[in-house]
XYZ file of C-alpha atoms in Angstrom:
339
model
C 21.693 1.818 23.958
C 22.416 3.466 20.618
C 24.371 6.204 22.387
C 26.648 3.559 23.873
C 27.613 2.389 20.370
C 30.401 4.156 18.466
C 29.627 5.549 15.004
C 31.345 2.498 13.459
C 29.322 0.127 15.637
C 26.088 1.890 14.709
C 27.006 1.633 11.000
C 27.876 -2.083 11.245
C 24.626 -2.805 13.093
C 22.692 -1.808 9.944
C 24.274 -4.232 7.479
C 22.938 -7.708 6.640
C 25.692 -9.907 5.207
C 25.158 -13.009 3.081
C 26.824 -16.315 3.955
C 26.327 -19.769 2.388
C 23.236 -21.589 3.685
C 25.447 -24.673 4.013
C 27.560 -22.841 6.608
C 29.985 -19.925 6.800
C 33.738 -20.533 6.985
C 35.626 -19.726 10.200
C 37.456 -16.924 8.359
C 34.173 -15.426 7.145
C 32.607 -15.528 10.629
C 35.760 -14.029 12.138
C 35.745 -11.124 9.622
C 32.058 -10.375 10.316
C 32.671 -10.505 14.070
C 35.642 -8.154 13.789
C 33.575 -5.653 11.768
C 30.733 -5.666 14.325
C 28.088 -7.140 11.995
C 25.143 -8.863 13.687
C 22.727 -9.678 10.827
C 23.230 -12.473 8.306
C 21.391 -13.861 5.296
C 21.627 -17.546 4.349
C 22.032 -17.593 0.565
C 22.125 -20.246 -2.139
C 20.549 -23.689 -1.791
C 21.099 -26.208 0.994
C 20.243 -29.891 1.349
C 21.161 -29.905 5.064
C 18.496 -31.078 7.511
C 16.813 -28.805 10.053
C 19.162 -30.128 12.760
C 22.300 -29.703 10.618
C 21.232 -26.186 9.610
C 20.677 -25.335 13.269
C 24.265 -26.394 14.099
C 25.665 -24.226 11.264
C 23.522 -21.251 12.302
C 24.586 -21.631 15.925
C 28.256 -21.321 14.947
C 27.429 -17.962 13.366
C 25.137 -16.588 16.083
C 27.427 -17.586 18.956
C 30.271 -15.632 17.354
C 28.231 -12.567 16.440
C 26.253 -12.272 19.707
C 29.061 -10.112 21.120
C 28.200 -7.477 18.483
C 24.664 -6.955 19.853
C 24.144 -5.176 23.183
C 22.096 -6.563 26.077
C 21.661 -10.150 24.818
C 19.551 -8.962 21.889
C 19.187 -11.383 18.969
C 21.453 -11.761 15.959
C 19.168 -11.679 12.911
C 19.471 -14.734 10.671
C 17.413 -14.413 7.499
C 16.752 -16.603 4.486
C 14.464 -16.844 1.425
C 11.865 -19.533 2.079
C 9.017 -18.482 -0.240
C 8.241 -21.810 -1.915
C 8.686 -23.282 -5.382
C 11.969 -22.267 -6.982
C 12.766 -19.737 -4.235
C 13.424 -22.076 -1.337
C 16.923 -21.901 0.123
C 16.516 -24.686 2.697
C 15.540 -27.927 0.973
C 16.926 -30.654 3.236
C 15.140 -33.206 5.470
C 12.598 -31.633 7.826
C 11.927 -28.572 5.675
C 8.486 -28.534 3.992
C 8.568 -28.944 0.211
C 6.521 -25.792 -0.264
C 5.027 -25.245 -3.760
C 5.053 -21.920 -5.630
C 3.217 -18.904 -4.232
C 0.773 -19.167 -7.150
C -0.203 -22.638 -5.900
C -0.326 -21.442 -2.269
C -2.657 -18.633 -3.361
C -5.237 -21.249 -4.357
C -5.288 -22.862 -0.907
C -7.968 -22.183 1.698
C -6.923 -19.647 4.379
C -6.891 -22.422 7.012
C -4.592 -24.655 4.928
C -2.323 -21.722 4.105
C -2.041 -20.750 7.772
C -1.355 -24.346 8.814
C 1.286 -24.991 6.125
C 3.094 -21.680 6.587
C 2.900 -22.018 10.357
C 4.764 -25.323 9.952
C 7.376 -23.566 7.785
C 7.797 -20.913 10.491
C 8.257 -23.580 13.144
C 10.954 -25.307 11.057
C 12.795 -22.022 10.532
C 12.801 -21.316 14.283
C 14.098 -24.844 14.969
C 16.906 -24.129 12.492
C 17.792 -20.890 14.324
C 16.327 -18.570 11.676
C 14.270 -15.590 12.822
C 13.679 -13.618 9.588
C 12.092 -14.888 6.338
C 12.365 -12.646 3.267
C 8.774 -13.491 2.292
C 5.908 -13.129 1.419
C 5.922 -11.614 -2.070
C 3.396 -8.767 -2.298
C 3.902 -8.082 -6.012
C 0.889 -8.044 -8.329
C 1.596 -9.582 -11.749
C -1.231 -8.816 -14.204
C -2.592 -12.033 -15.785
C -1.880 -10.723 -19.295
C 1.828 -10.334 -18.430
C 2.103 -13.580 -16.421
C 5.361 -15.432 -17.033
C 6.536 -12.484 -19.169
C 7.398 -10.826 -15.842
C 10.933 -12.209 -15.381
C 11.538 -11.613 -11.644
C 8.163 -12.813 -10.295
C 5.706 -14.246 -12.836
C 8.266 -16.449 -14.584
C 8.797 -18.365 -11.311
C 5.176 -18.257 -10.097
C 6.214 -16.170 -7.089
C 2.969 -14.125 -7.052
C -0.034 -15.317 -4.988
C -2.617 -14.096 -7.495
C -3.095 -11.684 -10.411
C -5.219 -9.112 -8.561
C -4.190 -6.759 -5.743
C -7.068 -7.709 -3.402
C -6.359 -11.448 -3.613
C -2.600 -10.880 -3.189
C -3.210 -8.680 -0.129
C -5.458 -11.277 1.493
C -3.103 -14.227 0.972
C -0.015 -12.233 1.947
C -1.678 -11.131 5.205
C -2.401 -14.787 6.094
C 1.250 -15.722 5.420
C 2.442 -12.813 7.587
C 0.187 -13.979 10.404
C 1.333 -17.616 10.115
C 5.064 -16.791 10.164
C 4.755 -14.128 12.843
C 2.793 -16.440 15.151
C 5.771 -18.830 15.178
C 8.302 -16.114 16.019
C 9.616 -15.541 12.490
C 9.807 -11.980 11.168
C 8.063 -11.780 7.747
C 9.282 -9.322 5.095
C 6.889 -8.171 2.355
C 8.509 -7.418 -0.976
C 9.298 -5.746 -3.427
C 7.996 -2.220 -2.697
C 6.388 -0.450 -4.536
C 5.779 -3.531 -6.736
C 7.832 -5.594 -9.155
C 5.005 -7.285 -11.019
C 4.821 -5.073 -14.112
C 8.430 -5.049 -15.360
C 9.681 -7.431 -18.053
C 13.307 -7.872 -16.946
C 14.934 -9.020 -13.707
C 17.022 -6.446 -11.767
C 19.376 -9.220 -10.593
C 20.562 -9.906 -14.130
C 19.729 -6.712 -16.051
C 20.379 -2.998 -15.737
C 17.959 -0.231 -16.692
C 14.886 -2.094 -15.420
C 12.090 0.473 -15.142
C 8.393 0.395 -14.271
C 6.287 2.928 -16.157
C 2.868 2.099 -14.635
C 2.967 2.323 -10.817
C 2.198 5.717 -9.271
C 1.310 6.894 -5.764
C -2.345 5.838 -6.226
C -1.720 2.500 -7.929
C -3.693 -0.568 -6.860
C -0.324 -2.414 -6.744
C 0.274 -0.647 -3.406
C -2.784 -2.350 -1.817
C -0.901 -5.410 -0.496
C 1.699 -3.120 1.104
C -1.050 -0.952 2.617
C -2.605 -4.109 4.069
C 0.752 -5.209 5.505
C 1.337 -1.796 7.111
C -2.140 -1.895 8.659
C -1.464 -5.442 9.923
C 1.836 -4.305 11.506
C 3.581 -7.698 11.540
C 6.091 -7.428 8.672
C 9.048 -5.408 7.443
C 9.171 -3.992 3.913
C 11.781 -4.814 1.255
C 12.359 -2.236 -1.479
C 12.655 -3.287 -5.120
C 15.816 -2.413 -7.073
C 13.867 -1.190 -10.132
C 13.281 2.424 -11.181
C 9.736 3.834 -11.132
C 9.228 6.495 -13.799
C 6.040 7.927 -12.254
C 7.445 8.061 -8.709
C 11.064 9.132 -9.232
C 12.427 9.119 -12.774
C 15.955 9.994 -11.626
C 16.698 7.376 -8.962
C 16.358 3.614 -8.582
C 13.951 2.772 -5.732
C 16.602 1.901 -3.091
C 18.216 5.317 -3.597
C 14.985 7.298 -3.785
C 13.914 9.393 -0.802
C 10.691 10.106 -2.759
C 9.836 6.383 -2.674
C 11.205 5.291 0.731
C 10.667 8.417 2.830
C 7.967 10.220 0.838
C 5.690 7.408 -0.319
C 6.332 4.521 2.095
C 6.980 6.371 5.326
C 5.156 9.697 5.048
C 2.225 8.951 2.730
C 1.597 5.324 3.728
C 2.613 5.711 7.376
C 5.106 2.843 7.625
C 7.452 3.200 10.601
C 9.275 -0.141 10.658
C 12.409 -1.639 9.159
C 13.024 -0.991 5.458
C 15.382 -3.604 4.048
C 16.937 -3.433 0.594
C 16.915 -6.179 -1.984
C 20.439 -7.459 -2.666
C 22.637 -4.417 -3.321
C 25.826 -6.355 -4.112
C 25.290 -8.768 -6.982
C 22.294 -7.052 -8.641
C 23.184 -5.797 -12.132
C 20.652 -2.940 -11.797
C 22.755 -1.098 -9.185
C 26.235 -2.020 -10.465
C 26.912 1.519 -11.732
C 27.680 2.593 -8.151
C 30.536 1.501 -5.897
C 29.342 -1.044 -3.299
C 29.884 1.278 -0.334
C 28.034 4.094 -2.060
C 25.000 1.849 -2.603
C 24.630 1.370 1.164
C 25.176 5.080 1.849
C 22.566 6.157 -0.728
C 20.055 3.597 0.603
C 20.335 4.818 4.209
C 20.332 8.468 3.045
C 17.024 7.797 1.218
C 15.439 6.489 4.441
C 16.365 2.785 4.330
C 17.323 0.858 7.459
C 19.000 -2.404 6.550
C 21.162 -2.672 3.413
C 21.359 -6.339 2.327
C 24.419 -7.768 0.598
C 24.514 -11.451 -0.411
C 28.314 -11.680 -0.029
C 30.168 -11.076 3.238
C 33.279 -9.239 1.956
C 31.372 -6.428 0.165
C 28.998 -6.275 3.172
C 32.027 -5.357 5.292
C 32.916 -2.708 2.675
C 29.372 -1.340 3.075
C 29.711 -1.099 6.866
C 33.006 0.768 6.522
C 31.541 3.151 3.937
C 28.540 3.927 6.165
C 30.872 4.681 9.095
C 33.190 6.864 6.992
C 30.267 8.890 5.616
C 28.734 9.281 9.096
C 32.040 10.560 10.487
C 32.330 13.071 7.633
C 28.712 14.293 7.583
C 26.683 15.065 10.709
C 23.386 14.959 8.843
C 24.140 11.470 7.558
C 25.368 10.410 11.033
C 21.882 11.269 12.340
C 20.342 8.981 9.689
C 22.669 6.125 10.677
C 21.808 6.589 14.335
C 18.087 6.718 13.572
C 18.367 3.422 11.672
C 20.437 1.878 14.492
C 17.744 2.903 17.002
C 15.044 1.331 14.790
C 17.002 -1.931 14.692
C 17.536 -1.944 18.466
C 13.810 -1.298 18.996
C 12.932 -4.258 16.746
C 15.428 -6.529 18.464
C 14.098 -5.485 21.878
C 10.490 -6.178 20.892
C 11.486 -9.535 19.362
C 13.187 -10.524 22.597
């Protein structure tokens, strides 16, 4: 199937483009369709009901289905973690509390509640949830950790407890037909600043033997989730490159050392201040070159720029073309198994 796609089609198949959770405009959908994009992310906050969301999602998927071979699914993702990070907030969507609260629930309650969330997402036409959070925020840092702890997005303050809760959430979502995504590899719980709003965010603690990797190890063993890579820099793993552009972190640590073979999705590579020193297209190219599969961009216009940049680089460089094709094959495999 990958061989039947042109280089441009392979490149476009990798990109996940953000559209408003309240619905994409006809012009936006048309531009994504024309570019060959078949993965979208519902961003922002929406008060639409499950039924209304489903109608908006259907408009997108019906247009983009032509970009996926053999009736394979269009991926529609969102952020439905709980607490502050809950994109879909309208009637019919569970008012899920923070992950820190969820972490205190019994496994049976957690599975029941998150199973219900998965069911609602499927009813709304969504098949990927960018959750659960696998980051370990030490208790002494707590809310001083801007991206995770400040919002109570961590399940617990110890790696073992986080791993256990996260595995239950994976199971609950997966059982309903929603693809879970564990994040933010190799861990975003020890930094002070948020990569969305700050540049130069670096972790100086996590190394290849850190206990912060335990939740990710558990997820890989469980084999039900994808992995999202953090945008931070990790001084002990690769002092020269931010994680999404680091082959040492994505290929060396995650794939080779930890044995992960699935989809590696980026955190947002468009609006994040941390990666703003590179041109948008170059961010996608460097991510795929490092071993990533699915570059995520929360805006649709720069996502199209990313797809074009990936295609241009693949046409100019045979080695990079092989990486693009490998990622396209991985995506087709996932879509086939989901079907």
